[in-house]
Amino acid sequence: MDSKKYAVVIYPSFSLQEITCLTSCLSVWFNEKIDIIASELKIYESEEGFQITPTKTVDEVRVSDYTCIILPGTIYPLHALYDDKLIDFLRSGKDSSTLFAAISSSPILLSKAGILDGKDFTAGYFMQMADTFSFVDKSHFVHRPVVESGNTITGIGMFFREFAECVLNKLGYDIGEDFMNTTGHEYTESDLTFYWSDEDYKEFLEELKEFTD
């Protein structure tokens, strides 16, 4: 594919918090557009209570259209797990080069779709779920915060920063050596005082005229 394209797949009770570190960097830092994909063109409510309408349905796109497909966790994964249209959409990308980035409970969707066949992975769901579903290959379950294997990156929800860092590095973005990590830092007043560049400040003043003139 000529340019990078991104999508977030949503389903009932999906978690915004687990993916917004990643999606905000893609959209704000790197000016990337992100499609929001779901099985149906309807309002989906996140586990935080935000109501989101997808921009596309799984019938309108192909997995191979995208450089990376991001799957948030969900506190109620069974809704997505038994959504045949969604699973079939994911399964259609089994042989694609698309990067699948799945966090928290969502790796179980990749397991059902066959995307994780033969690949090491991690997940944040309770282990009884792995015992319940035969399509989960426990021999490849690795108990680490984030696991990269082939064209998949999986993570545990509490490690959303590390997950975002791994995905962005995999996609080739320059995010520095200390990505959003404030642990152990002591900040001076100067460190916490922020200024626009002259060019950005000029742009702000031009935008301000729309509201004051």
XYZ file of C-alpha atoms in Angstrom:
213
model
C 0.000 0.000 0.000
C 1.242 3.474 -0.898
C 0.441 5.285 2.341
C -0.381 4.333 5.872
C -4.022 3.845 6.811
C -5.407 3.091 10.229
C -8.609 1.770 11.718
C -10.046 1.140 15.158
C -12.615 -1.625 15.425
C -15.348 -0.993 17.987
C -18.026 -3.157 19.594
C -20.271 -2.914 22.659
C -18.529 -1.680 25.829
C -15.162 -1.134 24.137
C -12.494 0.667 26.166
C -11.348 4.062 24.928
C -8.833 4.458 27.727
C -6.746 1.494 26.580
C -6.168 2.822 23.055
C -6.263 6.621 23.234
C -2.568 6.880 24.115
C -1.931 5.231 20.751
C -4.676 6.880 18.713
C -3.959 10.381 20.005
C -0.313 10.037 18.994
C -1.283 8.836 15.533
C -3.799 11.624 14.988
C -2.287 14.572 16.899
C 1.453 13.927 16.646
C 1.530 12.411 13.178
C -1.653 13.773 11.527
C -2.960 10.346 10.625
C -6.633 9.758 9.865
C -8.248 6.843 11.684
C -11.346 5.052 10.425
C -13.765 3.721 13.021
C -15.108 0.342 11.912
C -17.947 -1.751 13.324
C -20.378 -4.426 12.220
C -23.268 -2.005 12.011
C -23.703 1.699 11.382
C -25.156 2.513 14.772
C -24.105 4.156 18.025
C -21.784 2.065 20.196
C -21.276 2.990 23.826
C -17.814 2.637 25.309
C -17.301 1.219 28.777
C -16.671 4.796 29.907
C -20.090 5.890 28.617
C -18.984 7.723 25.465
C -21.216 7.183 22.444
C -19.368 6.632 19.180
C -20.737 6.200 15.668
C -18.480 4.235 13.293
C -17.395 5.838 10.044
C -17.450 2.562 8.124
C -18.855 -0.948 8.474
C -16.997 -4.207 7.965
C -18.944 -4.671 4.710
C -17.419 -1.517 3.229
C -13.732 -2.193 3.794
C -11.083 -4.896 3.663
C -8.476 -5.672 6.292
C -5.803 -5.327 3.623
C -6.864 -1.698 3.077
C -5.124 -0.832 6.344
C -1.568 -0.628 7.598
C -2.759 -1.278 11.148
C -6.039 -2.306 12.725
C -6.416 -1.480 16.420
C -8.688 -3.503 18.691
C -9.570 -2.037 22.097
C -10.450 -4.221 25.022
C -14.019 -4.634 26.166
C -15.394 -5.416 29.577
C -18.002 -7.673 27.933
C -16.108 -9.502 25.168
C -18.851 -12.028 24.399
C -20.796 -9.477 22.342
C -17.884 -9.125 19.931
C -16.820 -12.761 20.200
C -20.191 -13.945 18.878
C -20.494 -11.237 16.228
C -19.997 -13.388 13.124
C -19.647 -10.411 10.779
C -16.871 -8.978 12.908
C -14.998 -12.266 13.291
C -15.312 -13.009 9.569
C -13.912 -9.555 8.804
C -10.890 -10.182 11.027
C -10.462 -13.694 9.648
C -10.341 -12.328 6.092
C -7.061 -10.656 7.018
C -5.315 -13.804 8.202
C -2.895 -13.813 5.275
C -2.537 -10.045 4.970
C 0.458 -7.964 6.004
C -1.778 -5.687 8.093
C -0.569 -5.155 11.643
C -3.155 -6.198 14.242
C -2.781 -4.331 17.549
C -5.040 -5.819 20.215
C -5.103 -4.962 23.903
C -6.747 -6.332 27.054
C -9.543 -8.782 26.232
C -9.500 -8.211 22.464
C -6.759 -10.758 21.632
C -9.443 -13.408 22.134
C -11.133 -12.032 19.004
C -7.910 -12.554 17.073
C -7.670 -16.088 18.458
C -11.159 -16.935 17.225
C -10.400 -15.407 13.832
C -7.223 -17.491 13.522
C -4.965 -14.435 13.391
C -2.937 -15.660 16.383
C -2.423 -19.201 15.075
C 1.180 -20.145 15.806
C 1.963 -16.731 17.304
C 2.950 -15.819 20.854
C 0.516 -13.392 22.475
C -0.618 -11.906 25.746
C -4.021 -10.688 26.927
C -5.760 -9.149 29.905
C -8.718 -11.497 30.164
C -9.229 -14.009 32.945
C -7.496 -17.308 32.311
C -10.734 -19.237 32.691
C -11.690 -17.789 29.314
C -8.628 -19.413 27.770
C -9.728 -22.679 29.381
C -13.279 -22.305 28.065
C -12.525 -21.698 24.390
C -10.597 -24.311 22.457
C -9.516 -21.786 19.815
C -7.239 -20.097 22.380
C -3.804 -21.707 22.049
C -2.565 -21.546 25.637
C 0.812 -22.949 24.600
C 1.511 -19.572 22.951
C 0.127 -17.438 25.797
C 3.039 -15.380 27.120
C 2.580 -13.599 30.435
C 4.245 -10.305 29.582
C 2.910 -6.726 29.348
C 3.249 -6.528 25.557
C 4.101 -9.212 23.018
C 5.047 -8.703 19.386
C 4.825 -11.730 17.109
C 4.739 -11.542 13.334
C 2.093 -9.043 12.275
C 0.467 -8.923 15.722
C 1.048 -6.851 18.833
C -0.941 -7.786 21.914
C -0.972 -6.133 25.297
C -2.489 -6.116 28.773
C -4.745 -3.116 29.408
C -2.782 -1.618 32.294
C 0.246 -1.331 30.014
C -1.448 0.946 27.477
C 1.619 3.229 27.286
C 3.992 0.375 26.536
C 1.477 -1.012 24.039
C 1.293 2.329 22.226
C 5.082 2.620 22.248
C 5.517 -0.831 20.721
C 2.943 -0.192 17.985
C 4.352 3.215 17.066
C 7.889 1.835 16.908
C 6.707 -1.051 14.741
C 5.078 1.447 12.389
C 8.327 3.399 12.107
C 7.423 6.625 13.905
C 10.067 8.647 15.729
C 8.743 8.875 19.288
C 12.024 9.390 21.133
C 13.668 7.207 23.733
C 11.452 8.009 26.714
C 7.951 7.847 25.259
C 5.416 9.361 27.693
C 7.375 7.954 30.637
C 7.493 10.349 33.590
C 8.580 7.810 36.194
C 11.413 9.102 38.363
C 11.604 12.503 36.707
C 11.973 15.689 38.738
C 10.729 18.733 36.855
C 11.854 22.332 37.112
C 9.588 25.325 36.596
C 11.203 25.781 33.198
C 10.395 22.191 32.245
C 6.715 22.840 32.947
C 6.458 26.205 31.206
C 5.366 25.930 27.579
C 5.689 28.317 24.628
C 4.563 28.154 21.033
C 7.098 28.740 18.311
C 6.767 32.148 16.637
C 5.131 30.490 13.642
C 2.598 28.558 15.757
C 1.777 31.654 17.808
C 1.164 33.615 14.624
C -1.158 30.860 13.420
C -3.037 30.989 16.730
C -3.513 34.755 16.426
C -4.923 34.300 12.925
C -7.385 31.691 14.231
C -8.326 34.010 17.081
C -9.501 36.639 14.610
C -12.366 34.345 13.558
C -13.778 34.698 17.056
C -12.962 38.318 17.853
C -13.402 40.267 14.588
